[in-house]
Amino acid sequence: MILILGGTTEGRTAVKVADEAGKPYFYSTKGEWQEVLCKNGTRITGGMNPEEMKDFCRENNIRLLVDAAHPFASQLHQAVDETSRVLKIPVVRFERKYPPRTTDIIWCEDYSDAIRQLEEKNIEHLLALTGVQTISKLRPYWEKHTTCRFRVLEREASIALAQKQGFDPQRLVYYRAAEDSELSLLKQLHPQAILTKESGESGGFLQKVEAARSLHIPVFAVKRPALPGHFIIVTGEHGLRKQIELLVPGFYHLRSGYTTGACATAASKAALMALILGEEQKTVSFTIPNGEEMTLPVAHTEIGKDMATATIIKDAGDDPDVTNGCSIVATVRFNHAEKGIRFMQGEGVGRVTLPGLGLEIGAPAINHTPRQMMIRELSELYDKGLDVTISVPGGKEMALRTFNPKLGIVDGISIIGTSGIVRPFSSEAFVDAIRREVEVCVAIGSPRLVINSGAKSERFVKERYPELPTQAFVHYGNFIGETLKIAADLKIPEVTMGIMIGKAVKLAEGNLDTHSKKVVMNKEFLKQVAEEAGCSPVVYDGIEKVTLARELWGVLPDGDAQRFFSCLLAHCMEHCAPLLPDGKLTIMLIDEDGNIPTFAVL
């Protein structure tokens, strides 16, 4: 069991990540006012001291603590630390993202130091944005300086707590949730300075600082407390899930993994660090597109005079990826002749030969997002010219099991990934591949897109369109709805869909994703279709006897077959046509012999 602590933005994200497992967990907040939607979690409220937390963990067999509390919740961090050490329970700290500390801010070690520095700077009129809980910590200051104000949440509990600490409610300012609230408040009050906490991006730290800067108001900021060294730090949902997968095996049915783009980014950064520092890198941290930092182990490093090579072993998690376990190798060389980063094609990485992929023909098949990830990471370390060669030993053979040959990518695989993370058996990677294929179809000027479930149906439909280029034929797998949405998005004027009966009986019922794990043939629905089509009573017996949908072709008399399959196809069109509102859709129902009867075209 997992215990998540903290009623923060990070806490709510942690709940979402835990809910993905579909298994029970606990979520603890100090108060009841925080709005948290737990699908599979049990919500508990009320702060726990160390003894209470240890008792709770023993009683509920807690195997992992996720500290997602506010960075200044020191008592909770201490309770988590003690519980972890005594009961030997690992702690994952879901940390906020913090902007760099700049010199125009007056940094304070704690509240006592803040009082000292405020006095030294002769600040009389202070606006404290540190929250109602800090009023007592700043008592020596505000008792002396009666024009000091505190901004608090406009809640009865906050006002009562301020009064309990002896603070005059007339000196309270209430938080207003508006875009310009910080700037408007400062213009209204004209403080000499503001005091805030280093609360990170989700705590609105930058908004407060930027508003004060714009009015040339000095900013005093209390540094966030240091965390115990054994806390495992993550900065986003993907890092949290990876740690839960590692520390609580089995909590998720399937493990997530990393894209080839993420691995290439990690490898190139490790190689450049090795080249600059002259040291082998054991691990490397890098940022994925959502801004969170991830860390991967480096399998091998070689360092030369002007070049270095690093290898990352790709872990695709439980996704059935042909590249799982392969080596993603990056060689980085200094390029003293020109600035910027130049990408080179290495062994096993494909080369682009057709338009439509957003890459220059002849360029290595490294997609836009991985390129941007590598440029960002490498440019932060080195601002001169670099040549980056990405290689994937064995990639040429792997590519034969991918869509690459049809996309016009030769000699290897593509370095891809829009998020950096592979979700196990996710539709994202497959749908992204479909989009790339359709984009190529558009780029080469094909007058029609022909979508099919696989090679078998494609072979039959190709006979109807011998004039179309290979790139006009795209496999939708099970993702019929997503493929039609892509066609609509790219404004394809004419689309033909080839479909075999096994998928057609699912699609006709409204299932736009026909994966067998999600939907199976529904005989009762098929009987309704037969009734609607006016079929003879013998058809109902035939439907009841079949085990596989393809058997329908043999059990229906000729006249009934025409009525039944035409009606089934009309149901398919009813669900598909609205997804292609500005285009013409043709659906072809293919029998097991590859025939497309006239009544099976709509």
mmCIF file of N, CA, C and O in Angstrom, residues 266-349:
data_model
loop_
_atom_site.group_PDB
_atom_site.id
_atom_site.type_symbol
_atom_site.label_atom_id
_atom_site.label_comp_id
_atom_site.label_asym_id
_atom_site.label_seq_id
_atom_site.Cartn_x
_atom_site.Cartn_y
_atom_site.Cartn_z
ATOM 1 N N ALA A 266 19.682 11.449 -23.683
ATOM 2 C CA ALA A 266 20.516 11.083 -22.542
ATOM 3 C C ALA A 266 21.918 10.690 -22.993
ATOM 4 O O ALA A 266 22.926 11.088 -22.391
ATOM 5 N N ALA A 267 21.987 9.900 -24.070
ATOM 6 C CA ALA A 267 23.300 9.445 -24.554
ATOM 7 C C ALA A 267 24.148 10.613 -25.052
ATOM 8 O O ALA A 267 25.355 10.691 -24.764
ATOM 9 N N SER A 268 23.531 11.540 -25.792
ATOM 10 C CA SER A 268 24.303 12.668 -26.320
ATOM 11 C C SER A 268 24.780 13.582 -25.200
ATOM 12 O O SER A 268 25.909 14.086 -25.231
ATOM 13 N N LYS A 269 23.941 13.788 -24.173
ATOM 14 C CA LYS A 269 24.368 14.630 -23.055
ATOM 15 C C LYS A 269 25.494 13.955 -22.272
ATOM 16 O O LYS A 269 26.473 14.605 -21.877
ATOM 17 N N ALA A 270 25.366 12.645 -22.054
ATOM 18 C CA ALA A 270 26.420 11.920 -21.331
ATOM 19 C C ALA A 270 27.735 11.978 -22.092
ATOM 20 O O ALA A 270 28.815 12.112 -21.501
ATOM 21 N N ALA A 271 27.657 11.866 -23.424
ATOM 22 C CA ALA A 271 28.875 11.921 -24.241
ATOM 23 C C ALA A 271 29.522 13.294 -24.152
ATOM 24 O O ALA A 271 30.751 13.409 -24.008
ATOM 25 N N LEU A 272 28.713 14.356 -24.232
ATOM 26 C CA LEU A 272 29.283 15.706 -24.164
ATOM 27 C C LEU A 272 29.877 15.982 -22.786
ATOM 28 O O LEU A 272 30.952 16.588 -22.672
ATOM 29 N N MET A 273 29.202 15.536 -21.728
ATOM 30 C CA MET A 273 29.745 15.727 -20.380
ATOM 31 C C MET A 273 31.078 14.996 -20.228
ATOM 32 O O MET A 273 32.024 15.519 -19.633
ATOM 33 N N ALA A 274 31.144 13.787 -20.781
ATOM 34 C CA ALA A 274 32.397 13.029 -20.718
ATOM 35 C C ALA A 274 33.496 13.748 -21.493
ATOM 36 O O ALA A 274 34.661 13.795 -21.064
ATOM 37 N N LEU A 275 33.135 14.327 -22.627
ATOM 38 C CA LEU A 275 34.121 15.039 -23.452
ATOM 39 C C LEU A 275 34.629 16.290 -22.754
ATOM 40 O O LEU A 275 35.835 16.579 -22.760
ATOM 41 N N ILE A 276 33.741 17.033 -22.123
ATOM 42 C CA ILE A 276 34.129 18.276 -21.460
ATOM 43 C C ILE A 276 34.897 18.004 -20.165
ATOM 44 O O ILE A 276 35.921 18.634 -19.879
ATOM 45 N N LEU A 277 34.391 17.046 -19.374
ATOM 46 C CA LEU A 277 34.985 16.779 -18.061
ATOM 47 C C LEU A 277 36.125 15.772 -18.108
ATOM 48 O O LEU A 277 36.911 15.688 -17.170
ATOM 49 N N GLY A 278 36.191 14.997 -19.195
ATOM 50 C CA GLY A 278 37.215 13.956 -19.277
ATOM 51 C C GLY A 278 36.949 12.803 -18.333
ATOM 52 O O GLY A 278 37.872 12.082 -17.957
ATOM 53 N N GLU A 279 35.675 12.619 -17.959
ATOM 54 C CA GLU A 279 35.320 11.562 -16.996
ATOM 55 C C GLU A 279 34.158 10.730 -17.524
ATOM 56 O O GLU A 279 33.210 11.261 -18.122
ATOM 57 N N GLU A 280 34.220 9.427 -17.271
ATOM 58 C CA GLU A 280 33.133 8.532 -17.633
ATOM 59 C C GLU A 280 31.898 8.863 -16.799
ATOM 60 O O GLU A 280 31.989 9.121 -15.604
ATOM 61 N N GLN A 281 30.720 8.868 -17.449
ATOM 62 C CA GLN A 281 29.473 9.180 -16.766
ATOM 63 C C GLN A 281 28.733 7.887 -16.427
ATOM 64 O O GLN A 281 28.502 7.049 -17.301
ATOM 65 N N LYS A 282 28.375 7.728 -15.166
ATOM 66 C CA LYS A 282 27.632 6.537 -14.738
ATOM 67 C C LYS A 282 26.124 6.721 -14.916
ATOM 68 O O LYS A 282 25.403 5.780 -15.237
ATOM 69 N N THR A 283 25.647 7.933 -14.672
ATOM 70 C CA THR A 283 24.242 8.274 -14.884
ATOM 71 C C THR A 283 24.175 9.644 -15.549
ATOM 72 O O THR A 283 25.152 10.403 -15.515
ATOM 73 N N VAL A 284 23.029 9.948 -16.116
ATOM 74 C CA VAL A 284 22.848 11.257 -16.741
ATOM 75 C C VAL A 284 21.406 11.716 -16.523
ATOM 76 O O VAL A 284 20.476 10.931 -16.646
ATOM 77 N N SER A 285 21.250 12.983 -16.159
ATOM 78 C CA SER A 285 19.928 13.573 -15.977
ATOM 79 C C SER A 285 19.618 14.485 -17.162
ATOM 80 O O SER A 285 20.505 15.161 -17.683
ATOM 81 N N PHE A 286 18.380 14.492 -17.574
ATOM 82 C CA PHE A 286 17.963 15.301 -18.718
ATOM 83 C C PHE A 286 16.499 15.664 -18.535
ATOM 84 O O PHE A 286 15.789 15.069 -17.711
ATOM 85 N N THR A 287 16.048 16.636 -19.307
ATOM 86 C CA THR A 287 14.684 17.133 -19.178
ATOM 87 C C THR A 287 13.836 16.665 -20.343
ATOM 88 O O THR A 287 14.241 16.799 -21.500
ATOM 89 N N ILE A 288 12.658 16.113 -20.043
ATOM 90 C CA ILE A 288 11.736 15.693 -21.099
ATOM 91 C C ILE A 288 10.812 16.862 -21.436
ATOM 92 O O ILE A 288 10.798 17.879 -20.737
ATOM 93 N N PRO A 289 10.044 16.775 -22.527
ATOM 94 C CA PRO A 289 9.286 17.938 -22.988
ATOM 95 C C PRO A 289 8.340 18.578 -21.979
ATOM 96 O O PRO A 289 8.068 19.775 -22.073
ATOM 97 N N ASN A 290 7.824 17.830 -21.003
ATOM 98 C CA ASN A 290 6.916 18.461 -20.036
ATOM 99 C C ASN A 290 7.665 19.230 -18.946
ATOM 100 O O ASN A 290 7.050 19.802 -18.048
ATOM 101 N N GLY A 291 9.009 19.243 -19.016
ATOM 102 C CA GLY A 291 9.806 20.034 -18.088
ATOM 103 C C GLY A 291 10.355 19.284 -16.900
ATOM 104 O O GLY A 291 11.147 19.829 -16.129
ATOM 105 N N GLU A 292 9.984 18.014 -16.723
ATOM 106 C CA GLU A 292 10.501 17.301 -15.557
ATOM 107 C C GLU A 292 11.824 16.616 -15.877
ATOM 108 O O GLU A 292 12.114 16.264 -17.022
ATOM 109 N N GLU A 293 12.615 16.457 -14.835
ATOM 110 C CA GLU A 293 13.952 15.887 -14.991
ATOM 111 C C GLU A 293 13.915 14.389 -14.774
ATOM 112 O O GLU A 293 13.330 13.899 -13.806
ATOM 113 N N MET A 294 14.539 13.646 -15.670
ATOM 114 C CA MET A 294 14.639 12.190 -15.573
ATOM 115 C C MET A 294 16.119 11.804 -15.534
ATOM 116 O O MET A 294 16.981 12.564 -15.984
ATOM 117 N N THR A 295 16.396 10.627 -15.037
ATOM 118 C CA THR A 295 17.780 10.144 -14.938
ATOM 119 C C THR A 295 17.859 8.724 -15.484
ATOM 120 O O THR A 295 17.016 7.879 -15.163
ATOM 121 N N LEU A 296 18.872 8.460 -16.309
ATOM 122 C CA LEU A 296 19.091 7.129 -16.872
ATOM 123 C C LEU A 296 20.525 6.687 -16.610
ATOM 124 O O LEU A 296 21.440 7.514 -16.572
ATOM 125 N N PRO A 297 20.734 5.373 -16.449
ATOM 126 C CA PRO A 297 22.109 4.867 -16.319
ATOM 127 C C PRO A 297 22.812 4.865 -17.669
ATOM 128 O O PRO A 297 22.185 4.659 -18.712
ATOM 129 N N VAL A 298 24.109 5.118 -17.646
ATOM 130 C CA VAL A 298 24.920 5.097 -18.868
ATOM 131 C C VAL A 298 25.638 3.754 -18.912
ATOM 132 O O VAL A 298 26.369 3.390 -17.988
ATOM 133 N N ALA A 299 25.410 2.995 -19.991
ATOM 134 C CA ALA A 299 25.955 1.642 -20.073
ATOM 135 C C ALA A 299 27.442 1.630 -20.419
ATOM 136 O O ALA A 299 28.192 0.769 -19.938
ATOM 137 N N HIS A 300 27.874 2.581 -21.243
ATOM 138 C CA HIS A 300 29.277 2.542 -21.708
ATOM 139 C C HIS A 300 29.692 3.936 -22.159
ATOM 140 O O HIS A 300 28.895 4.687 -22.727
ATOM 141 N N THR A 301 30.961 4.269 -21.916
ATOM 142 C CA THR A 301 31.493 5.569 -22.336
ATOM 143 C C THR A 301 32.897 5.384 -22.904
ATOM 144 O O THR A 301 33.694 4.621 -22.362
ATOM 145 N N GLU A 302 33.165 6.073 -24.010
ATOM 146 C CA GLU A 302 34.513 6.119 -24.585
ATOM 147 C C GLU A 302 34.881 7.586 -24.795
ATOM 148 O O GLU A 302 34.077 8.355 -25.312
ATOM 149 N N ILE A 303 36.112 7.950 -24.413
ATOM 150 C CA ILE A 303 36.533 9.344 -24.507
ATOM 151 C C ILE A 303 37.785 9.446 -25.366
ATOM 152 O O ILE A 303 38.773 8.748 -25.132
ATOM 153 N N GLY A 304 37.731 10.302 -26.403
ATOM 154 C CA GLY A 304 38.881 10.574 -27.245
ATOM 155 C C GLY A 304 39.331 12.011 -27.097
ATOM 156 O O GLY A 304 38.916 12.716 -26.170
ATOM 157 N N LYS A 305 40.137 12.487 -28.031
ATOM 158 C CA LYS A 305 40.667 13.842 -27.935
ATOM 159 C C LYS A 305 39.589 14.891 -28.188
ATOM 160 O O LYS A 305 39.407 15.813 -27.400
ATOM 161 N N ASP A 306 38.899 14.773 -29.314
ATOM 162 C CA ASP A 306 37.870 15.743 -29.684
ATOM 163 C C ASP A 306 36.487 15.105 -29.774
ATOM 164 O O ASP A 306 35.563 15.691 -30.345
ATOM 165 N N MET A 307 36.341 13.890 -29.280
ATOM 166 C CA MET A 307 35.059 13.207 -29.371
ATOM 167 C C MET A 307 34.871 12.274 -28.184
ATOM 168 O O MET A 307 35.831 11.887 -27.513
ATOM 169 N N ALA A 308 33.614 11.961 -27.914
ATOM 170 C CA ALA A 308 33.275 10.981 -26.872
ATOM 171 C C ALA A 308 32.006 10.271 -27.286
ATOM 172 O O ALA A 308 31.156 10.831 -27.996
ATOM 173 N N THR A 309 31.872 9.042 -26.843
ATOM 174 C CA THR A 309 30.707 8.215 -27.173
ATOM 175 C C THR A 309 30.089 7.679 -25.894
ATOM 176 O O THR A 309 30.798 7.255 -24.974
ATOM 177 N N ALA A 310 28.767 7.705 -25.828
ATOM 178 C CA ALA A 310 28.051 7.152 -24.674
ATOM 179 C C ALA A 310 26.899 6.301 -25.175
ATOM 180 O O ALA A 310 26.295 6.585 -26.217
ATOM 181 N N THR A 311 26.598 5.252 -24.420
ATOM 182 C CA THR A 311 25.560 4.304 -24.797
ATOM 183 C C THR A 311 24.504 4.206 -23.706
ATOM 184 O O THR A 311 24.832 4.057 -22.525
ATOM 185 N N ILE A 312 23.240 4.279 -24.117
ATOM 186 C CA ILE A 312 22.097 4.059 -23.231
ATOM 187 C C ILE A 312 21.368 2.820 -23.724
ATOM 188 O O ILE A 312 21.117 2.685 -24.932
ATOM 189 N N ILE A 313 21.025 1.910 -22.834
ATOM 190 C CA ILE A 313 20.238 0.743 -23.208
ATOM 191 C C ILE A 313 18.767 1.108 -23.073
ATOM 192 O O ILE A 313 18.306 1.482 -21.992
ATOM 193 N N LYS A 314 18.044 0.987 -24.165
ATOM 194 C CA LYS A 314 16.643 1.406 -24.135
ATOM 195 C C LYS A 314 15.783 0.429 -23.343
ATOM 196 O O LYS A 314 15.797 -0.775 -23.580
ATOM 197 N N ASP A 315 15.009 0.984 -22.412
ATOM 198 C CA ASP A 315 14.021 0.222 -21.657
ATOM 199 C C ASP A 315 12.653 0.761 -22.054
ATOM 200 O O ASP A 315 12.279 1.870 -21.686
ATOM 201 N N ALA A 316 11.924 -0.023 -22.830
ATOM 202 C CA ALA A 316 10.590 0.388 -23.275
ATOM 203 C C ALA A 316 9.516 -0.019 -22.292
ATOM 204 O O ALA A 316 8.331 0.076 -22.595
ATOM 205 N N GLY A 317 9.922 -0.485 -21.098
ATOM 206 C CA GLY A 317 8.935 -0.964 -20.147
ATOM 207 C C GLY A 317 8.281 -2.218 -20.680
ATOM 208 O O GLY A 317 8.946 -3.086 -21.248
ATOM 209 N N ASP A 318 6.969 -2.315 -20.531
ATOM 210 C CA ASP A 318 6.235 -3.483 -21.024
ATOM 211 C C ASP A 318 5.554 -3.211 -22.351
ATOM 212 O O ASP A 318 4.644 -3.937 -22.750
ATOM 213 N N ASP A 319 5.974 -2.152 -23.046
ATOM 214 C CA ASP A 319 5.438 -1.877 -24.368
ATOM 215 C C ASP A 319 6.094 -2.815 -25.376
ATOM 216 O O ASP A 319 7.313 -3.020 -25.325
ATOM 217 N N PRO A 320 5.320 -3.396 -26.294
ATOM 218 C CA PRO A 320 5.901 -4.325 -27.278
ATOM 219 C C PRO A 320 6.646 -3.566 -28.370
ATOM 220 O O PRO A 320 6.204 -3.461 -29.508
ATOM 221 N N ASP A 321 7.797 -3.049 -28.040
ATOM 222 C CA ASP A 321 8.572 -2.179 -28.921
ATOM 223 C C ASP A 321 9.750 -2.966 -29.480
ATOM 224 O O ASP A 321 10.499 -3.599 -28.735
ATOM 225 N N VAL A 322 9.942 -2.908 -30.792
ATOM 226 C CA VAL A 322 11.035 -3.668 -31.413
ATOM 227 C C VAL A 322 12.395 -3.184 -30.947
ATOM 228 O O VAL A 322 13.386 -3.907 -31.043
ATOM 229 N N THR A 323 12.475 -1.946 -30.442
ATOM 230 C CA THR A 323 13.764 -1.401 -30.018
ATOM 231 C C THR A 323 14.062 -1.669 -28.542
ATOM 232 O O THR A 323 15.110 -1.246 -28.053
ATOM 233 N N ASN A 324 13.172 -2.330 -27.836
ATOM 234 C CA ASN A 324 13.405 -2.582 -26.416
ATOM 235 C C ASN A 324 14.698 -3.377 -26.209
ATOM 236 O O ASN A 324 14.913 -4.409 -26.840
ATOM 237 N N GLY A 325 15.550 -2.884 -25.340
ATOM 238 C CA GLY A 325 16.798 -3.571 -25.032
ATOM 239 C C GLY A 325 17.945 -3.255 -25.978
ATOM 240 O O GLY A 325 19.065 -3.728 -25.764
ATOM 241 N N CYS A 326 17.696 -2.450 -26.999
ATOM 242 C CA CYS A 326 18.775 -2.144 -27.940
ATOM 243 C C CYS A 326 19.656 -1.011 -27.407
ATOM 244 O O CYS A 326 19.294 -0.316 -26.457
ATOM 245 N N SER A 327 20.809 -0.838 -28.007
ATOM 246 C CA SER A 327 21.746 0.217 -27.618
ATOM 247 C C SER A 327 21.473 1.470 -28.440
ATOM 248 O O SER A 327 21.422 1.416 -29.664
ATOM 249 N N ILE A 328 21.284 2.592 -27.750
ATOM 250 C CA ILE A 328 21.185 3.889 -28.411
ATOM 251 C C ILE A 328 22.510 4.595 -28.136
ATOM 252 O O ILE A 328 22.832 4.899 -26.982
ATOM 253 N N VAL A 329 23.277 4.822 -29.177
ATOM 254 C CA VAL A 329 24.661 5.294 -29.051
ATOM 255 C C VAL A 329 24.776 6.707 -29.619
ATOM 256 O O VAL A 329 24.300 6.985 -30.724
ATOM 257 N N ALA A 330 25.410 7.587 -28.864
ATOM 258 C CA ALA A 330 25.645 8.954 -29.333
ATOM 259 C C ALA A 330 27.138 9.249 -29.314
ATOM 260 O O ALA A 330 27.811 9.013 -28.304
ATOM 261 N N THR A 331 27.628 9.747 -30.431
ATOM 262 C CA THR A 331 29.013 10.217 -30.524
ATOM 263 C C THR A 331 28.980 11.727 -30.745
ATOM 264 O O THR A 331 28.345 12.208 -31.690
ATOM 265 N N VAL A 332 29.641 12.452 -29.869
ATOM 266 C CA VAL A 332 29.668 13.910 -29.942
ATOM 267 C C VAL A 332 31.088 14.361 -30.237
ATOM 268 O O VAL A 332 32.037 13.949 -29.558
ATOM 269 N N ARG A 333 31.234 15.198 -31.266
ATOM 270 C CA ARG A 333 32.550 15.723 -31.660
ATOM 271 C C ARG A 333 32.503 17.249 -31.637
ATOM 272 O O ARG A 333 31.497 17.852 -32.007
ATOM 273 N N PHE A 334 33.603 17.865 -31.233
ATOM 274 C CA PHE A 334 33.727 19.313 -31.373
ATOM 275 C C PHE A 334 33.822 19.658 -32.864
ATOM 276 O O PHE A 334 34.546 19.005 -33.617
ATOM 277 N N ASN A 335 33.058 20.663 -33.266
ATOM 278 C CA ASN A 335 33.140 21.161 -34.643
ATOM 279 C C ASN A 335 33.638 22.599 -34.550
ATOM 280 O O ASN A 335 32.878 23.527 -34.277
ATOM 281 N N HIS A 336 34.929 22.784 -34.761
ATOM 282 C CA HIS A 336 35.534 24.103 -34.592
ATOM 283 C C HIS A 336 35.298 25.016 -35.791
ATOM 284 O O HIS A 336 35.606 26.203 -35.731
ATOM 285 N N ALA A 337 34.729 24.460 -36.865
ATOM 286 C CA ALA A 337 34.558 25.237 -38.085
ATOM 287 C C ALA A 337 33.241 26.015 -38.124
ATOM 288 O O ALA A 337 33.125 26.996 -38.851
ATOM 289 N N GLU A 338 32.236 25.549 -37.384
ATOM 290 C CA GLU A 338 30.935 26.215 -37.437
ATOM 291 C C GLU A 338 30.223 26.088 -36.099
ATOM 292 O O GLU A 338 30.543 25.227 -35.273
ATOM 293 N N LYS A 339 29.240 26.964 -35.894
ATOM 294 C CA LYS A 339 28.483 26.953 -34.655
ATOM 295 C C LYS A 339 27.233 26.086 -34.815
ATOM 296 O O LYS A 339 26.861 25.688 -35.904
ATOM 297 N N GLY A 340 26.597 25.842 -33.696
ATOM 298 C CA GLY A 340 25.357 25.083 -33.737
ATOM 299 C C GLY A 340 25.593 23.588 -33.676
ATOM 300 O O GLY A 340 26.728 23.103 -33.609
ATOM 301 N N ILE A 341 24.489 22.850 -33.708
ATOM 302 C CA ILE A 341 24.542 21.394 -33.586
ATOM 303 C C ILE A 341 24.109 20.766 -34.892
ATOM 304 O O ILE A 341 23.048 21.088 -35.434
ATOM 305 N N ARG A 342 24.957 19.901 -35.415
ATOM 306 C CA ARG A 342 24.672 19.214 -36.667
ATOM 307 C C ARG A 342 24.448 17.734 -36.364
ATOM 308 O O ARG A 342 25.266 17.090 -35.700
ATOM 309 N N PHE A 343 23.312 17.186 -36.848
ATOM 310 C CA PHE A 343 22.985 15.786 -36.592
ATOM 311 C C PHE A 343 23.440 14.930 -37.766
ATOM 312 O O PHE A 343 23.179 15.252 -38.931
ATOM 313 N N MET A 344 24.108 13.814 -37.442
ATOM 314 C CA MET A 344 24.665 12.921 -38.442
ATOM 315 C C MET A 344 23.983 11.561 -38.336
ATOM 316 O O MET A 344 23.560 11.129 -37.260
ATOM 317 N N GLN A 345 23.908 10.856 -39.461
ATOM 318 C CA GLN A 345 23.310 9.526 -39.495
ATOM 319 C C GLN A 345 24.349 8.478 -39.157
ATOM 320 O O GLN A 345 25.377 8.358 -39.818
ATOM 321 N N GLY A 346 24.085 7.721 -38.091
ATOM 322 C CA GLY A 346 24.964 6.630 -37.713
ATOM 323 C C GLY A 346 24.380 5.293 -38.107
ATOM 324 O O GLY A 346 23.282 5.210 -38.678
ATOM 325 N N GLU A 347 25.097 4.239 -37.810
ATOM 326 C CA GLU A 347 24.654 2.885 -38.122
ATOM 327 C C GLU A 347 23.278 2.610 -37.507
ATOM 328 O O GLU A 347 23.034 2.868 -36.341
ATOM 329 N N GLY A 348 22.377 2.069 -38.320
ATOM 330 C CA GLY A 348 21.080 1.645 -37.815
ATOM 331 C C GLY A 348 20.047 2.737 -37.638
ATOM 332 O O GLY A 348 18.925 2.477 -37.210
ATOM 333 N N VAL A 349 20.420 3.974 -37.970
ATOM 334 C CA VAL A 349 19.449 5.082 -37.951
ATOM 335 C C VAL A 349 19.048 5.369 -39.389
ATOM 336 O O VAL A 349 19.897 5.437 -40.282
#
